[in-house]
Tab-separated table of C-alpha atoms in Angstrom:
chain	number	residue	atom	x	y	z
W	1	MET	CA	5.992	-9.372	22.759
W	2	GLY	CA	2.533	-9.024	24.329
W	3	VAL	CA	3.776	-6.440	26.823
W	4	THR	CA	5.470	-4.452	24.054
W	5	ARG	CA	2.308	-4.535	21.920
W	6	SER	CA	0.188	-3.322	24.845
W	7	PHE	CA	2.726	-0.591	25.575
W	8	PHE	CA	2.577	0.899	22.084
W	9	ILE	CA	-1.200	0.622	21.883
W	10	ALA	CA	-1.412	2.520	25.180
W	11	LEU	CA	0.905	5.185	23.761
W	12	SER	CA	-1.305	5.464	20.658
W	13	LYS	CA	-4.208	6.539	22.877
W	14	ASN	CA	-2.258	9.269	24.700
W	15	GLN	CA	-3.674	12.596	23.568
W	16	ALA	CA	-0.908	14.673	25.195
W	17	LEU	CA	1.775	12.767	23.288
W	18	ASN	CA	-0.237	13.137	20.093
W	19	SER	CA	-0.270	16.918	20.532
W	20	GLY	CA	3.459	16.942	21.193
W	21	ALA	CA	4.156	14.801	18.151
W	22	LYS	CA	2.880	17.558	15.844
W	23	LYS	CA	5.837	19.673	16.973
W	24	TRP	CA	8.331	16.933	16.172
W	25	GLY	CA	7.286	16.552	12.556
W	26	LEU	CA	7.861	13.127	11.010
W	27	LYS	CA	10.736	12.192	13.273
W	28	LEU	CA	11.009	8.937	15.244
W	29	GLY	CA	10.996	7.034	11.936
W	30	ALA	CA	7.390	7.946	11.091
W	31	GLY	CA	8.487	9.435	7.766
W	32	LYS	CA	9.149	5.898	6.552
W	33	VAL	CA	5.492	4.902	6.899
W	34	VAL	CA	3.621	8.230	6.599
W	35	ALA	CA	3.523	9.876	3.161
W	36	GLY	CA	4.078	13.460	4.261
W	37	THR	CA	2.110	15.979	6.271
W	38	ASP	CA	0.387	17.837	3.405
W	39	ILE	CA	-1.563	17.006	0.239
W	40	ASN	CA	1.186	17.914	-2.212
W	41	SER	CA	3.869	15.709	-0.658
W	42	MET	CA	1.375	12.852	-0.279
W	43	MET	CA	0.312	13.154	-3.927
W	44	GLN	CA	3.915	12.829	-5.087
W	45	SER	CA	4.062	9.518	-3.211
W	46	VAL	CA	0.794	8.378	-4.825
W	47	LYS	CA	2.113	9.293	-8.285
W	48	GLU	CA	5.189	7.125	-7.661
W	49	LEU	CA	2.944	4.220	-6.667
W	50	ASN	CA	0.773	4.711	-9.762
W	51	ALA	CA	3.892	4.681	-11.935
W	52	ASN	CA	4.527	1.148	-10.652
W	53	GLY	CA	0.983	0.010	-11.434
W	54	ILE	CA	-0.170	0.419	-7.829
W	55	GLY	CA	-3.291	2.247	-6.664
W	56	ALA	CA	-3.712	4.036	-3.328
W	57	THR	CA	-6.246	4.318	-0.565
W	58	ILE	CA	-5.531	7.634	1.137
W	59	ASP	CA	-6.047	8.207	4.839
W	60	ASN	CA	-6.058	11.842	5.993
W	61	LEU	CA	-4.899	11.034	9.512
W	62	GLY	CA	-6.731	12.416	12.516
W	63	GLU	CA	-7.795	11.109	15.924
W	64	PHE	CA	-8.844	12.324	19.376
W	65	VAL	CA	-11.755	14.297	17.918
W	66	ARG	CA	-14.017	15.405	20.751
W	67	THR	CA	-15.889	18.455	19.437
W	68	LYS	CA	-18.112	19.247	16.465
W	69	GLU	CA	-15.689	21.965	15.402
W	70	GLU	CA	-12.803	19.470	15.186
W	71	ALA	CA	-14.983	16.997	13.290
W	72	ILE	CA	-16.049	19.621	10.765
W	73	GLN	CA	-12.407	20.605	10.218
W	74	ALA	CA	-11.578	16.939	9.577
W	75	LYS	CA	-14.511	16.594	7.163
W	76	GLU	CA	-13.367	19.655	5.209
W	77	ALA	CA	-9.828	18.247	5.018
W	78	ILE	CA	-11.198	14.971	3.627
W	79	LEU	CA	-13.317	16.835	1.048
W	80	GLU	CA	-10.202	18.800	0.053
W	81	THR	CA	-8.292	15.549	-0.416
W	82	LEU	CA	-11.092	14.115	-2.561
W	83	GLU	CA	-10.914	17.174	-4.791
W	84	ALA	CA	-7.134	16.788	-5.000
W	85	ILE	CA	-7.510	13.171	-6.176
W	86	GLN	CA	-9.680	14.485	-8.996
W	87	VAL	CA	-7.389	17.420	-9.846
W	88	TYR	CA	-4.178	15.363	-9.777
W	89	GLY	CA	-5.854	12.580	-11.761
W	90	VAL	CA	-4.318	9.814	-9.650
W	91	ASN	CA	-5.559	6.247	-9.190
W	92	ALA	CA	-6.726	6.513	-5.598
W	93	HIS	CA	-9.683	6.292	-3.253
W	94	MET	CA	-10.054	7.251	0.422
W	95	SER	CA	-10.276	5.563	3.794
W	96	VAL	CA	-12.155	7.453	6.511
W	97	LYS	CA	-12.287	6.918	10.274
W	98	LEU	CA	-15.739	7.751	11.575
W	99	THR	CA	-14.395	8.899	14.947
W	100	GLN	CA	-12.453	11.535	13.020
W	101	ILE	CA	-15.685	13.075	11.756
W	102	GLY	CA	-17.660	12.975	14.974
W	103	LEU	CA	-18.750	9.431	15.857
W	104	ASP	CA	-17.791	9.997	19.504
W	105	VAL	CA	-19.552	13.364	19.481
W	106	ASP	CA	-22.973	12.457	18.069
W	107	PHE	CA	-24.124	9.593	15.822
W	108	ALA	CA	-26.527	11.641	13.671
W	109	PHE	CA	-23.946	14.401	13.249
W	110	CYS	CA	-21.329	11.851	12.136
W	111	LEU	CA	-23.786	10.255	9.698
W	112	LYS	CA	-24.496	13.651	8.130
W	113	ASN	CA	-20.752	14.287	7.732
W	114	ILE	CA	-20.025	10.938	6.081
W	115	GLN	CA	-23.061	11.309	3.820
W	116	GLU	CA	-21.593	14.589	2.568
W	117	ILE	CA	-18.210	12.908	1.987
W	118	VAL	CA	-19.641	9.875	0.177
W	119	ALA	CA	-21.873	12.094	-1.974
W	120	ALA	CA	-18.878	14.217	-3.007
W	121	ALA	CA	-16.850	11.082	-3.744
W	122	ALA	CA	-19.689	9.668	-5.837
W	123	ARG	CA	-19.620	12.778	-8.033
W	124	TYR	CA	-15.923	12.076	-8.725
W	125	ASP	CA	-16.493	8.309	-9.033
W	126	ILE	CA	-14.250	7.710	-6.002
W	127	PHE	CA	-14.735	4.866	-3.525
W	128	ILE	CA	-14.886	5.544	0.229
W	129	ASN	CA	-13.805	2.889	2.695
W	130	LEU	CA	-15.028	3.214	6.274
W	131	ASP	CA	-12.044	2.214	8.391
W	132	MET	CA	-12.895	-0.181	11.191
W	133	GLU	CA	-11.707	0.954	14.583
W	134	ASP	CA	-11.851	-0.809	17.943
W	135	TYR	CA	-14.666	-3.126	18.980
W	136	ALA	CA	-16.486	-0.363	20.862
W	137	HIS	CA	-17.149	1.390	17.526
W	138	LEU	CA	-17.867	-1.671	15.379
W	139	GLN	CA	-21.667	-1.829	15.491
W	140	GLN	CA	-22.051	1.917	14.998
W	141	THR	CA	-19.777	1.717	11.965
W	142	LEU	CA	-21.865	-1.076	10.444
W	143	ASP	CA	-25.060	0.859	11.214
W	144	ILE	CA	-23.705	3.887	9.355
W	145	LEU	CA	-22.617	1.679	6.451
W	146	GLU	CA	-26.124	0.224	6.232
W	147	ALA	CA	-27.608	3.716	6.098
W	148	LEU	CA	-25.168	4.818	3.370
W	149	LEU	CA	-25.777	1.748	1.215
W	150	LYS	CA	-29.423	2.756	0.820
W	151	ASP	CA	-28.319	5.644	-1.393
W	152	TYR	CA	-24.744	4.943	-2.504
W	153	ASP	CA	-22.732	2.067	-3.938
W	154	ASN	CA	-19.276	3.672	-3.642
W	155	VAL	CA	-18.798	2.759	0.015
W	156	GLY	CA	-17.578	-0.269	1.962
W	157	THR	CA	-15.791	-1.114	5.183
W	158	VAL	CA	-13.268	-3.342	6.947
W	159	ILE	CA	-13.760	-6.735	8.597
W	160	GLN	CA	-11.246	-7.862	11.233
W	161	ALA	CA	-10.509	-11.585	11.323
W	162	TYR	CA	-9.708	-11.796	15.028
W	163	LEU	CA	-13.296	-11.004	16.022
W	164	TYR	CA	-15.670	-13.907	16.635
W	165	ARG	CA	-18.557	-12.128	14.917
W	166	SER	CA	-16.718	-11.395	11.656
W	167	GLU	CA	-17.952	-14.428	9.694
W	168	LYS	CA	-21.552	-13.445	10.362
W	169	ASP	CA	-20.800	-9.831	9.433
W	170	ILE	CA	-19.311	-10.976	6.110
W	171	GLU	CA	-22.385	-13.089	5.400
W	172	ASN	CA	-24.486	-9.935	5.880
W	173	LEU	CA	-22.230	-7.960	3.513
W	174	GLN	CA	-21.829	-10.359	0.605
W	175	ASN	CA	-22.464	-7.703	-2.046
W	176	VAL	CA	-20.303	-5.025	-0.430
W	177	ARG	CA	-16.693	-4.138	-1.154
W	178	LEU	CA	-14.728	-5.173	1.938
W	179	ARG	CA	-11.151	-4.830	3.126
W	180	LEU	CA	-10.235	-7.940	5.117
W	181	VAL	CA	-7.568	-7.598	7.809
W	182	LYS	CA	-6.330	-9.633	10.757
W	183	GLY	CA	-6.949	-6.768	13.208
W	184	ALA	CA	-4.697	-4.167	14.854
W	185	TYR	CA	-6.379	-3.356	18.166
W	186	LYS	CA	-6.032	-5.122	21.493
W	187	GLU	CA	-9.426	-6.710	22.218
W	188	SER	CA	-10.532	-8.956	25.050
W	189	GLU	CA	-10.799	-12.718	24.704
W	190	GLU	CA	-14.549	-12.305	25.177
W	191	VAL	CA	-14.889	-10.831	21.685
W	192	SER	CA	-11.730	-11.875	19.833
W	193	LEU	CA	-9.356	-14.706	19.105
W	194	GLN	CA	-6.000	-14.352	20.866
W	195	ASP	CA	-3.930	-17.129	19.280
W	196	LYS	CA	-1.980	-16.140	16.148
W	197	LYS	CA	-2.608	-19.412	14.300
W	198	GLU	CA	-6.328	-19.260	15.012
W	199	ILE	CA	-6.432	-15.682	13.717
W	200	ASP	CA	-4.507	-16.640	10.577
W	201	ASP	CA	-6.789	-19.621	9.943
W	202	ASN	CA	-9.908	-17.515	10.388
W	203	TYR	CA	-8.470	-14.788	8.170
W	204	LEU	CA	-7.980	-17.241	5.303
W	205	LYS	CA	-11.455	-18.639	5.859
W	206	LEU	CA	-13.041	-15.169	5.638
W	207	ILE	CA	-11.016	-14.294	2.537
W	208	LYS	CA	-12.221	-17.428	0.764
W	209	ILE	CA	-15.838	-16.755	1.733
W	210	HIS	CA	-15.834	-13.213	0.381
W	211	LEU	CA	-13.841	-14.063	-2.741
W	212	GLN	CA	-16.729	-16.340	-3.725
W	213	SER	CA	-19.354	-13.647	-3.157
W	214	SER	CA	-20.297	-10.819	-5.503
W	215	GLY	CA	-18.543	-8.190	-3.395
W	216	TYR	CA	-15.070	-6.898	-4.280
W	217	THR	CA	-12.401	-8.180	-1.870
W	218	SER	CA	-9.386	-6.210	-0.646
W	219	ILE	CA	-6.938	-8.575	1.053
W	220	ALA	CA	-4.816	-6.430	3.345
W	221	THR	CA	-1.814	-8.368	4.615
W	222	HIS	CA	1.981	-8.414	4.564
W	223	ASP	CA	1.966	-12.162	5.278
W	224	HIS	CA	3.491	-13.854	2.213
W	225	HIS	CA	2.228	-17.277	3.342
W	226	ILE	CA	-1.358	-16.030	3.176
W	227	ILE	CA	-0.716	-14.265	-0.125
W	228	GLU	CA	0.564	-17.509	-1.661
W	229	GLU	CA	-2.472	-19.427	-0.360
W	230	VAL	CA	-4.794	-16.812	-1.877
W	231	LYS	CA	-3.006	-17.069	-5.230
W	232	ALA	CA	-3.481	-20.838	-5.239
W	233	PHE	CA	-7.133	-20.554	-4.181
W	234	VAL	CA	-8.149	-18.046	-6.870
W	235	LYS	CA	-6.422	-20.160	-9.497
W	236	GLU	CA	-8.166	-23.323	-8.298
W	237	LYS	CA	-11.590	-21.644	-8.202
W	238	ASN	CA	-11.087	-19.603	-11.395
W	239	ILE	CA	-11.806	-16.382	-9.527
W	240	PRO	CA	-11.334	-13.358	-11.855
W	241	LEU	CA	-8.310	-11.211	-11.006
W	242	ASN	CA	-10.465	-8.085	-11.308
W	243	SER	CA	-12.698	-9.177	-8.427
W	244	PHE	CA	-10.068	-8.696	-5.731
W	245	GLU	CA	-6.857	-6.912	-4.846
W	246	PHE	CA	-3.982	-7.188	-2.414
W	247	GLN	CA	-3.266	-4.294	-0.081
W	248	MET	CA	-0.299	-3.344	2.073
W	249	LEU	CA	0.684	-0.340	4.136
W	250	TYR	CA	2.816	2.463	2.733
W	251	GLY	CA	6.480	1.895	3.560
W	252	PHE	CA	6.200	-1.848	4.180
W	253	ARG	CA	7.484	-4.621	1.854
W	254	THR	CA	7.700	-2.190	-1.050
W	255	GLU	CA	9.463	-4.638	-3.352
W	256	MET	CA	6.775	-7.277	-2.798
W	257	GLN	CA	4.135	-4.646	-3.577
W	258	LYS	CA	5.800	-3.920	-6.927
W	259	ASP	CA	6.285	-7.624	-7.663
W	260	LEU	CA	2.612	-8.464	-7.091
W	261	ALA	CA	1.566	-5.628	-9.395
W	262	LYS	CA	4.009	-6.869	-12.052
W	263	GLU	CA	2.520	-10.361	-11.736
W	264	GLY	CA	-0.812	-8.913	-12.844
W	265	TYR	CA	-2.596	-8.704	-9.501
W	266	SER	CA	-4.538	-5.572	-8.630
W	267	PHE	CA	-2.652	-3.848	-5.840
W	268	THR	CA	-3.464	-0.917	-3.564
W	269	THR	CA	-1.239	0.728	-0.979
W	270	TYR	CA	-2.727	2.277	2.158
W	271	VAL	CA	-1.274	5.804	2.165
W	272	PRO	CA	-1.597	7.777	5.423
W	273	PHE	CA	-0.646	11.447	5.588
W	274	GLY	CA	-1.185	14.543	7.701
W	275	GLN	CA	-0.118	16.241	10.898
W	276	ASP	CA	-1.876	13.715	13.158
W	277	TRP	CA	0.472	10.825	12.381
W	278	TYR	CA	1.363	9.883	15.956
W	279	ALA	CA	-1.388	7.392	16.927
W	280	TYR	CA	-1.178	5.641	13.554
W	281	TYR	CA	2.583	5.216	13.939
W	282	MET	CA	2.280	3.849	17.489
W	283	ARG	CA	-0.146	1.185	16.251
W	284	ARG	CA	2.328	0.203	13.535
W	285	LEU	CA	5.013	-0.193	16.204
W	286	ALA	CA	2.579	-2.280	18.250
W	287	GLU	CA	2.152	-4.618	15.281
W	288	ARG	CA	5.876	-4.732	14.493
W	289	PRO	CA	7.897	-3.799	17.611
W	290	GLN	CA	11.140	-4.523	15.731
W	291	ASN	CA	10.517	-1.170	14.030
W	292	ILE	CA	11.447	0.541	17.315
W	293	ASN	CA	15.091	0.248	16.213
W	294	LEU	CA	14.239	2.310	13.140
W	295	ALA	CA	12.453	4.857	15.313
W	296	LEU	CA	15.377	5.208	17.717
W	297	LYS	CA	17.922	5.574	14.906
W	298	SER	CA	15.808	8.278	13.257
W	299	PHE	CA	15.367	10.155	16.531
W	300	VAL	CA	19.066	10.055	17.447
W	301	SER	CA	20.071	11.283	14.003
W	302	LYS	CA	17.950	14.436	14.220
């Protein structure tokens, strides 16, 4: 399993394959987990989610940004999506990768871009979540978040449970809306837990810490064991249902998503879309290699 995970993560970082993937369209099974390549098709998916009492956090996919021109194009696409959320009147907010808008190009340039995005979102009363990427980008992401929080309250980020430093980061962000995840990147044992049980235990610990803070908590997991433990914990501690939500990825455990919403829990689905779907899809295969069967069937049927 470890070799397979490493294999797909390596593929996700291959820029040549990413360029080729744009020509394939949503083949290889990606159409099951990516909500289209354009705003209109994505919005139809969001409307269907809303009809089932489910909100959306929209990710306009894009990676391998190495120039200011590419970053500006990505920023404009995100601003266009924000406007579409307003025009379509859907229950949705946005998730943004800072590398997509220039973090690897220039820190100050990236900060200016995200400030423009968060300001536009604030005018529409839309929340912006700064996606957490690999460990190499973690501190810069938190530095940008700190700068944004001086002027805006419609922004938060992601904390990954497999990192040793995450508990301290959560303590520093008690009043901030956070999405808590186990973690999807391959990190060294110097900075992250490697054992699944240890990661799960730490994930639950971090969830419980933030649930008892004043910051809104997004619990992003497909693990029904953890979901059941969270349900029991919030009941025991009388934690208001409007202070947290469950999140899952688009295309995964769709019936459970609907069931949780029907049970009265706030629920948000992470909805990725766009031409640059390749790296995202490879990371999903790295997390769940059994999905390779789906990918192969889809490819052969084309």
